[in-house]
Structures are given as structure tokens and as C-alpha cells.
Short mmCIF file of C-alpha atoms in Angstrom, two decimals:
data_model
loop_
_atom_site.label_atom_id
_atom_site.label_comp_id
_atom_site.label_asym_id
_atom_site.label_seq_id
_atom_site.Cartn_x
_atom_site.Cartn_y
_atom_site.Cartn_z
CA MET A 1 -206.99 69.72 -109.43
CA GLU A 2 -205.29 71.58 -106.65
CA TYR A 3 -202.03 70.45 -107.14
CA PRO A 4 -201.11 71.77 -110.63
CA LEU A 5 -203.40 74.60 -109.44
CA GLN A 6 -200.63 75.26 -106.54
CA PHE A 7 -197.79 74.22 -108.95
CA LEU A 8 -198.71 76.71 -111.64
CA CYS A 9 -199.16 79.60 -109.09
CA ARG A 10 -195.52 78.75 -107.74
CA GLY A 11 -194.05 78.68 -111.42
CA LEU A 12 -196.07 82.22 -111.63
CA ARG A 13 -194.51 83.42 -108.64
CA THR A 14 -190.97 82.50 -109.69
CA VAL A 15 -191.24 84.07 -113.24
CA GLY A 16 -192.84 87.27 -111.51
CA LEU A 17 -189.87 87.50 -109.32
CA VAL A 18 -187.24 86.91 -111.85
CA LEU A 19 -188.40 89.52 -114.06
CA LEU A 20 -188.99 91.90 -111.35
CA TYR A 21 -184.71 90.88 -110.53
CA TYR A 22 -184.20 91.48 -114.34
CA CYS A 23 -185.93 94.85 -114.37
CA PHE A 24 -184.23 96.67 -111.99
CA SER A 25 -180.47 94.62 -112.44
CA ILE A 26 -180.40 95.21 -116.24
CA GLY A 27 -182.09 98.85 -115.66
CA ILE A 28 -179.74 99.94 -113.47
CA THR A 29 -177.01 98.81 -115.77
CA PHE A 30 -178.06 100.67 -118.80
CA TYR A 31 -179.28 103.80 -116.83
CA ASN A 32 -175.81 104.50 -115.47
CA LYS A 33 -174.33 104.23 -118.73
CA TRP A 34 -177.15 106.66 -119.69
CA LEU A 35 -176.84 108.93 -116.88
CA LEU A 36 -173.01 108.92 -117.12
CA LYS A 37 -172.83 110.13 -121.04
CA GLU A 38 -174.17 113.54 -119.61
CA PHE A 39 -173.03 113.76 -115.46
CA HIS A 40 -169.47 112.71 -115.88
CA PHE A 41 -169.15 112.25 -112.01
CA PRO A 42 -169.70 108.55 -111.47
CA LEU A 43 -168.46 108.54 -107.70
CA PHE A 44 -170.81 111.90 -106.69
CA MET A 45 -173.40 109.51 -108.55
CA THR A 46 -172.68 106.79 -106.48
CA LEU A 47 -172.58 108.39 -103.17
CA VAL A 48 -175.85 109.84 -103.74
CA HIS A 49 -177.50 106.36 -104.58
CA LEU A 50 -175.85 105.54 -101.11
CA MET A 51 -177.70 108.60 -99.41
CA ILE A 52 -181.11 107.32 -101.28
CA ILE A 53 -180.68 103.44 -100.23
CA PHE A 54 -179.76 104.70 -96.73
CA ILE A 55 -182.97 106.64 -96.69
CA LEU A 56 -185.24 103.73 -98.23
CA ALA A 57 -184.08 101.28 -96.06
CA ALA A 58 -184.65 103.48 -92.86
CA VAL A 59 -188.30 103.95 -94.41
CA THR A 60 -188.52 100.39 -94.60
CA ARG A 61 -187.23 99.01 -91.59
CA THR A 62 -190.03 101.48 -89.71
CA LEU A 63 -192.98 100.44 -91.81
CA MET A 64 -191.74 96.74 -90.93
CA GLN A 65 -191.82 97.64 -87.26
CA CYS A 66 -194.61 99.35 -87.39
CA TRP A 67 -196.10 96.20 -89.45
CA THR A 68 -194.63 93.57 -87.23
CA GLY A 69 -194.79 94.93 -83.68
CA LYS A 70 -190.85 93.80 -83.31
CA PRO A 71 -188.29 96.09 -83.00
CA ARG A 72 -185.35 95.73 -85.86
CA VAL A 73 -181.91 95.35 -85.18
CA VAL A 74 -179.26 97.89 -84.20
CA LEU A 75 -175.16 97.12 -84.19
CA GLY A 76 -173.63 98.55 -80.94
CA TRP A 77 -170.58 100.74 -82.41
CA SER A 78 -167.87 97.88 -81.43
CA GLN A 79 -169.70 95.45 -83.36
CA TYR A 80 -170.48 98.25 -86.33
CA LEU A 81 -166.86 99.12 -86.71
CA THR A 82 -165.18 95.71 -86.53
CA LYS A 83 -167.68 93.88 -88.28
CA ALA A 84 -169.42 95.58 -91.01
CA ALA A 85 -166.73 98.32 -91.86
CA PRO A 86 -164.81 96.01 -93.63
CA THR A 87 -167.57 94.56 -96.12
CA ALA A 88 -168.98 98.61 -96.17
CA LEU A 89 -165.68 99.77 -97.52
CA ALA A 90 -164.86 96.73 -100.06
CA THR A 91 -168.68 97.19 -101.34
CA ALA A 92 -168.41 100.64 -101.88
CA LEU A 93 -164.92 100.36 -104.00
CA ASP A 94 -166.58 97.71 -105.67
CA ILE A 95 -169.79 99.81 -106.60
CA GLY A 96 -167.80 103.06 -107.17
CA LEU A 97 -165.03 101.52 -109.21
CA SER A 98 -167.47 99.80 -111.58
CA ASN A 99 -169.76 103.13 -111.84
CA TRP A 100 -166.51 104.74 -112.87
CA SER A 101 -166.04 102.25 -115.69
CA PHE A 102 -168.89 103.60 -117.35
CA LEU A 103 -166.99 106.27 -118.60
CA PHE A 104 -164.53 104.74 -120.41
CA ILE A 105 -166.18 101.36 -122.15
CA THR A 106 -169.36 99.70 -123.36
CA ILE A 107 -171.60 97.51 -121.67
CA SER A 108 -170.75 94.66 -123.30
CA LEU A 109 -167.45 94.62 -121.83
CA TYR A 110 -168.47 95.96 -118.49
CA THR A 111 -170.66 92.73 -118.37
CA MET A 112 -168.00 90.56 -119.85
CA THR A 113 -165.20 91.87 -117.96
CA LYS A 114 -167.53 91.92 -114.39
CA SER A 115 -168.24 88.09 -114.92
CA SER A 116 -164.86 87.04 -113.83
CA ALA A 117 -165.88 88.22 -109.84
CA VAL A 118 -166.81 84.54 -109.88
CA LEU A 119 -163.01 83.64 -110.05
CA PHE A 120 -162.27 86.24 -107.27
CA ILE A 121 -165.34 85.18 -104.99
CA LEU A 122 -163.83 81.49 -105.59
CA PHE A 123 -160.43 82.44 -104.52
CA PHE A 124 -161.33 84.26 -101.67
CA SER A 125 -164.01 81.71 -100.58
CA LEU A 126 -161.06 79.35 -100.48
CA VAL A 127 -158.90 81.64 -98.36
CA PHE A 128 -161.55 82.02 -96.04
CA LYS A 129 -162.48 78.16 -96.23
CA LEU A 130 -166.09 78.84 -97.15
CA GLU A 131 -165.52 76.70 -100.42
CA GLU A 132 -164.27 73.07 -100.10
CA LYS A 133 -161.43 72.41 -102.45
CA ASN A 134 -162.58 70.78 -105.55
CA PRO A 135 -160.48 69.37 -108.91
CA CYS A 136 -163.33 71.01 -111.26
CA LEU A 137 -162.94 74.32 -109.97
CA ILE A 138 -159.78 74.13 -112.06
CA VAL A 139 -162.04 73.59 -114.84
CA VAL A 140 -164.04 76.46 -113.78
CA VAL A 141 -161.23 78.91 -113.86
CA VAL A 142 -159.81 77.81 -117.21
CA LEU A 143 -163.16 78.18 -118.61
CA ILE A 144 -163.85 81.42 -117.49
CA ALA A 145 -160.00 83.07 -117.75
CA SER A 146 -159.71 81.88 -121.56
CA GLY A 147 -163.73 82.89 -122.17
CA LEU A 148 -162.48 86.42 -120.87
CA PHE A 149 -159.45 86.33 -122.83
CA MET A 150 -161.34 85.34 -126.00
CA PHE A 151 -163.75 88.46 -125.32
CA THR A 152 -161.19 91.16 -125.27
CA PHE A 153 -159.33 90.01 -128.04
CA GLU A 154 -158.79 92.13 -131.14
CA SER A 155 -161.68 93.96 -129.79
CA THR A 156 -162.80 97.49 -131.50
CA GLN A 157 -164.29 98.98 -128.62
CA PHE A 158 -161.75 97.84 -126.17
CA ASN A 159 -160.50 100.53 -123.33
CA VAL A 160 -157.21 99.70 -121.08
CA GLU A 161 -158.37 102.03 -118.66
CA GLY A 162 -161.94 100.88 -118.00
CA PHE A 163 -161.19 97.48 -118.00
CA VAL A 164 -158.54 98.00 -115.46
CA LEU A 165 -161.04 99.67 -113.32
CA VAL A 166 -163.97 96.87 -113.93
CA LEU A 167 -161.23 94.06 -113.37
CA LEU A 168 -160.25 95.99 -110.29
CA ALA A 169 -163.79 96.37 -109.23
CA SER A 170 -164.35 92.21 -109.73
CA PHE A 171 -161.09 91.84 -107.49
CA ILE A 172 -162.75 93.79 -104.75
CA GLY A 173 -166.18 92.21 -105.44
CA GLY A 174 -164.72 88.93 -104.62
CA ILE A 175 -163.65 90.19 -101.16
CA ARG A 176 -166.85 91.95 -100.78
CA TRP A 177 -169.00 88.89 -101.43
CA THR A 178 -166.88 86.78 -98.98
CA LEU A 179 -166.92 89.05 -96.28
CA THR A 180 -171.09 89.43 -97.20
CA GLN A 181 -171.29 85.87 -96.60
CA ILE A 182 -169.38 85.96 -93.57
CA LEU A 183 -171.43 88.72 -92.07
CA LEU A 184 -174.63 87.01 -93.10
CA GLN A 185 -173.61 83.93 -91.44
CA LYS A 186 -173.08 85.57 -88.38
CA ALA A 187 -176.88 85.04 -86.79
CA GLU A 188 -175.81 86.98 -83.56
CA LEU A 189 -175.41 90.16 -85.50
CA GLY A 190 -179.18 89.50 -86.79
CA LEU A 191 -178.17 91.14 -90.65
CA GLN A 192 -180.08 88.31 -92.41
CA ASN A 193 -182.62 90.84 -93.24
CA PRO A 194 -181.07 92.87 -96.55
CA VAL A 195 -183.02 95.71 -95.76
CA ASP A 196 -181.07 95.73 -92.23
CA THR A 197 -178.14 95.28 -93.94
CA MET A 198 -178.24 97.94 -96.39
CA TYR A 199 -179.23 100.31 -93.13
CA HIS A 200 -176.25 99.26 -91.80
CA LEU A 201 -173.65 99.48 -94.72
CA GLN A 202 -174.39 102.74 -96.05
CA PRO A 203 -173.08 105.40 -93.80
CA LEU A 204 -170.08 103.64 -94.10
CA MET A 205 -169.81 103.17 -97.36
CA PHE A 206 -170.21 106.81 -98.13
CA VAL A 207 -167.45 107.80 -95.72
CA GLY A 208 -165.05 105.06 -97.01
CA LEU A 209 -166.06 106.16 -100.68
CA PHE A 210 -166.22 110.06 -99.66
CA PRO A 211 -162.13 110.47 -99.72
CA LEU A 212 -161.78 109.18 -103.06
CA PHE A 213 -164.58 111.25 -104.40
CA LEU A 214 -162.71 114.69 -103.08
CA TYR A 215 -159.48 113.57 -104.71
CA ASN A 216 -160.69 112.62 -108.22
CA GLU A 217 -164.55 114.78 -108.66
CA GLY A 218 -164.37 117.31 -105.78
CA LEU A 219 -162.96 120.18 -107.82
CA SER A 220 -163.97 119.94 -110.78
CA LEU A 221 -167.70 119.37 -109.74
CA CYS A 222 -167.58 122.39 -107.77
CA LEU A 223 -166.50 124.10 -111.25
CA SER A 224 -169.22 122.43 -113.12
CA GLU A 225 -172.55 124.00 -114.16
CA LYS A 226 -174.21 120.49 -113.45
CA LEU A 227 -174.70 120.97 -110.03
CA PHE A 228 -173.34 123.67 -107.76
CA ARG A 229 -172.81 126.18 -110.49
CA VAL A 230 -176.19 125.54 -112.50
CA SER A 231 -177.90 128.86 -113.65
CA GLU A 232 -181.59 127.20 -113.83
CA LEU A 233 -183.65 125.49 -111.15
CA PRO A 234 -185.23 123.27 -113.55
CA SER A 235 -181.55 121.87 -114.45
CA LEU A 236 -180.69 121.47 -111.08
CA LEU A 237 -183.99 119.60 -110.31
CA HIS A 238 -183.49 117.24 -113.29
CA SER A 239 -179.95 116.71 -112.18
CA LEU A 240 -181.06 115.48 -108.56
CA LEU A 241 -184.03 113.52 -109.43
CA THR A 242 -181.90 111.70 -112.29
CA LEU A 243 -179.94 110.83 -109.64
CA SER A 244 -181.90 110.07 -107.30
CA ALA A 245 -183.65 107.25 -109.55
CA GLY A 246 -180.77 105.70 -109.75
CA GLY A 247 -180.45 105.18 -106.16
CA ALA A 248 -184.01 104.02 -106.25
CA LEU A 249 -183.12 101.22 -108.65
CA ALA A 250 -180.44 100.47 -106.54
CA PHE A 251 -182.28 99.90 -103.38
CA GLY A 252 -184.83 97.87 -105.70
CA LEU A 253 -182.50 95.77 -106.94
CA GLY A 254 -181.19 94.65 -103.24
CA PHE A 255 -184.42 94.00 -101.97
CA SER A 256 -185.71 91.91 -105.35
CA GLU A 257 -182.82 89.57 -104.85
CA PHE A 258 -183.74 89.24 -101.63
CA LEU A 259 -187.37 88.43 -102.45
CA LEU A 260 -186.27 86.09 -105.27
CA VAL A 261 -183.82 83.57 -102.74
CA SER A 262 -186.09 83.86 -99.86
CA LYS A 263 -189.00 82.78 -102.36
CA THR A 264 -187.16 79.93 -104.13
CA SER A 265 -183.82 79.54 -103.64
CA SER A 266 -179.87 81.07 -104.36
CA LEU A 267 -179.73 78.53 -106.69
CA THR A 268 -182.72 80.45 -108.99
CA LEU A 269 -180.84 83.24 -108.38
CA SER A 270 -177.59 82.23 -109.99
CA ILE A 271 -179.45 80.67 -112.65
CA SER A 272 -181.60 83.67 -113.37
CA GLY A 273 -177.94 85.57 -112.90
CA ILE A 274 -176.59 83.29 -116.01
CA PHE A 275 -179.23 84.66 -118.48
CA LYS A 276 -179.77 88.17 -117.39
CA GLU A 277 -175.93 88.35 -118.69
CA VAL A 278 -177.41 87.26 -122.18
CA CYS A 279 -179.95 89.30 -121.90
CA THR A 280 -177.78 92.26 -121.18
CA LEU A 281 -175.15 91.53 -124.18
CA LEU A 282 -177.98 91.20 -126.57
CA LEU A 283 -180.05 94.50 -125.14
CA ALA A 284 -176.54 96.13 -125.37
CA ALA A 285 -175.89 95.23 -128.83
CA HIS A 286 -179.59 96.19 -130.20
CA LEU A 287 -180.25 99.34 -128.04
CA MET A 288 -176.57 101.03 -127.69
CA GLY A 289 -174.69 99.48 -130.74
CA ASP A 290 -171.66 97.62 -129.00
CA GLU A 291 -169.91 95.75 -131.55
CA MET A 292 -169.36 92.35 -130.91
CA SER A 293 -167.25 89.45 -133.42
CA VAL A 294 -167.96 85.74 -133.48
CA LEU A 295 -164.70 85.63 -131.63
CA ASN A 296 -166.22 87.81 -129.11
CA TRP A 297 -169.40 85.68 -128.45
CA LEU A 298 -167.69 82.34 -128.57
CA GLY A 299 -165.75 83.91 -125.32
CA PHE A 300 -168.44 84.79 -123.87
CA ALA A 301 -170.29 81.13 -124.15
CA VAL A 302 -167.01 79.59 -122.71
CA CYS A 303 -167.23 82.22 -119.67
CA LEU A 304 -170.88 81.29 -119.10
CA SER A 305 -170.23 77.47 -119.49
CA GLY A 306 -167.55 77.77 -116.81
CA ILE A 307 -169.83 79.87 -114.61
CA SER A 308 -172.62 76.98 -115.31
CA LEU A 309 -170.54 74.82 -114.41
CA HIS A 310 -169.59 76.48 -110.72
CA VAL A 311 -173.31 77.17 -110.49
CA GLY A 312 -173.99 72.91 -110.75
CA LEU A 313 -171.11 72.31 -108.57
CA LYS A 314 -172.36 74.44 -106.06
CA ALA A 315 -175.91 73.03 -106.14
CA CYS A 316 -174.47 69.24 -105.86
CA HIS A 317 -172.41 69.83 -103.02
CA SER A 318 -175.48 71.59 -101.43
CA ARG A 319 -177.36 68.50 -102.06
CA GLY A 320 -174.47 66.36 -100.48
CA LYS A 321 -174.45 68.46 -97.32
CA ALA A 322 -178.57 68.35 -97.17
CA GLY A 323 -178.42 64.23 -97.24
CA GLN A 324 -175.96 64.10 -95.17
CA VAL A 325 -177.80 66.23 -92.08
CA ARG A 326 -180.42 64.28 -93.03
CA LEU A 327 -179.03 60.91 -92.34
CA GLN A 328 -176.86 62.43 -89.41
CA SER A 329 -180.39 63.38 -87.75
CA LEU A 330 -182.14 60.17 -88.45
CA LYS A 331 -179.13 58.54 -86.88
CA ASN A 332 -179.20 60.66 -83.92
CA SER A 333 -182.88 60.09 -83.39
CA SER A 334 -182.73 56.61 -83.74
CA SER A 335 -180.03 56.48 -81.08
CA ASP A 336 -182.26 58.46 -79.02
CA ILE A 337 -185.05 56.04 -79.39
CA LEU A 338 -183.31 52.75 -79.13
CA PRO A 339 -182.52 53.05 -75.27
CA LEU A 340 -185.79 54.00 -74.81
CA LEU A 341 -186.87 50.37 -75.98
CA ARG A 342 -184.54 48.65 -74.26
CA ARG A 343 -185.04 50.58 -71.28
CA ASP A 344 -188.96 49.59 -72.16
CA GLY A 345 -188.07 46.24 -72.78
CA CYS A 346 -185.75 45.76 -69.53
CA SER A 347 -188.77 47.16 -67.37
CA GLU A 348 -191.51 44.50 -69.00
CA GLU A 349 -188.63 41.79 -68.02
CA GLU A 350 -188.29 43.52 -64.15
CA ASP A 351 -191.72 43.54 -63.74
CA HIS A 352 -192.18 39.92 -64.89
CA ASP A 353 -189.75 39.07 -62.57
CA GLU A 354 -191.29 40.98 -59.91
CA ASP A 355 -194.43 39.01 -60.74
CA HIS A 356 -192.92 35.97 -59.97
#
């Protein structure tokens, strides 16, 4: 009875971690959309989120250091500016443009268009040789691209400006996640823990996004009664509290992704992400009144099939690599053992000859 109990506990833990990931991921999407209906400054909202994430990451690092007794990693200025800066800039633009698009488009169109980031991640992974060329990838590209076209075709709630912003964010997101993968794979940097990664990236992200904020929202925010020209203290506190809550959700999202991957696998996160898109669209149609035709739903299904195929191909490729590594380790171990056996055999013969 011990084995079924362990299996049940592991299953319940996985379900709990997936639900936690869903709460933060879906929650921040709907929260940002709700907040931007009244607070029309998405780039400033993103800057506040970055500050909150940095503060929470610093506090978490301090608690982890006190708990383990081991100092956390701190990058030098040369590594910080050369290795972390490109990833930080791409991440800042991805998040900033994504939040900006909420002013113009529905959650369903945002979710669907953002799914096209897989195409750009795939493209840049091939460019940086992080992904091996495979003919099946052409099928993945065709499915996702055609699904996106079907979803946006004759959509009653389509907005060109918002669509272009999300598509641009997806393109930059492809660069972002490729650079992030390269950054995390450099073991000498010691940024495998996302808390350390968030701590180091947020200041650079803030600096990278701030000029765009000044150009697009700086003057209008200074003249707005939502923040700087507010007449009542409760209104100011309400604005600051709602902005900070989004930052806490963003930090929770990064941390929940790390917990899910570390306790299960990256494949679990990928599969959970597919079902998360379905949940997001269903909630958008039910709660936000997003209108979707049969053709839109069919396009979404085609796009999800392309993403699912990509996840399946990566899973098969990972298993194949694991099998090759295991076989190579067995060969190495056998080659190490055989000479020892041969030496023993020779020594036994030599001893036998000496006895004669």
C-alpha cells in the first residue's frame, strides 16, 4: 500500500502546482486587462511591476540565504552588462508591449496571438543552434500560422493596432526566451534559480523600458488625476495598491513556474500551458463577453495542435538524448572496467608463471 500512496501524493502535488501556476498566469492576464480599463498607462504599470518584483526577489534571496547559510550569487558589472543586459531588454519590451496591447484588444485575441511566440522561439532557437533541424517543424509552423489566420479572419473584435503590438511582443518574446535559455545554461553565472534571475534582470529591464515610457506616457501621466494630480489620498493609495498587486502576481507567476518545473518537468509546464490557453479563452468568453465564431474556435484548435506537436517532438527528442547519454555512460563504464579485468587476468597468469 506504500507505493500507491506515494503515487497519489505525487499526483496531488502535481495537480496543486499546476493549479497554483494557473492562478497566477490566468489571474495576471485578467487583472491587467481589468486594471487598464481605468488606468490607461500600461508602460508605467509595467515599471511598477518591475520594482515590486525586484523588492520581492531581494527579500526572498535574503530569506533563502538566512535559511541555507549560503551566500546568493551576485554578478560582476562586466557579466551583468554583457550577459544579462540583452535578455533584460528583450524581456522588458516583451512584457511592456504585451501590457500595452490590452488597451486595444480582447483577452481572447491576445491569448491567441501570443501563442504565435512558439514560432519565433523556434526560429531563434534554430538561428542560435539550440534546436536541431527537423522536417516536422515545418508542420508545426504551418499549423500555428494557419490557426492564427483562421482565428483573426473576419473577427468582429479585431483591432489592428493591438494585434500588431502583440505580434511584435511575440517576436521579441522569441528573442527573449532564446536569450533566457542561453543565460540559464551558463552554469558559471549561477542564475539557475529564477529568484536570482529576477533579482538581476529587473533593474536593467526598468532602465530599458523607461525611455519608451517617457516618450509615450510621461507627459500624459503627469497631467493625469489618477496619480500625480490626484486630489484625495484614498484614491492615490488605491492606485498604488492595485498597481502593486499586479507586481505581486507577476512575481508569483515566475516562482510558480519554477516550482512546477523543479518538482515535475519542463514537459509538464508545456502541457499545462496548452490547457491554460483553453481555460483562458473559455473564461474570456464567459466573464469578459469576448465574441468568437466557429471559425475562430477551429483556428484556435489548429493552433493548439501545432503547439502540441511541438511539445511532443521536444519530449521525444529529450528522451532520445537521455537514452544516448545513458548508453554512452554504460560504454564508458564498461571500457573502464575491462582493462582492470584484463590486468587482473594477466597478473594471475604472471603469478602462476612465477610459481612455476
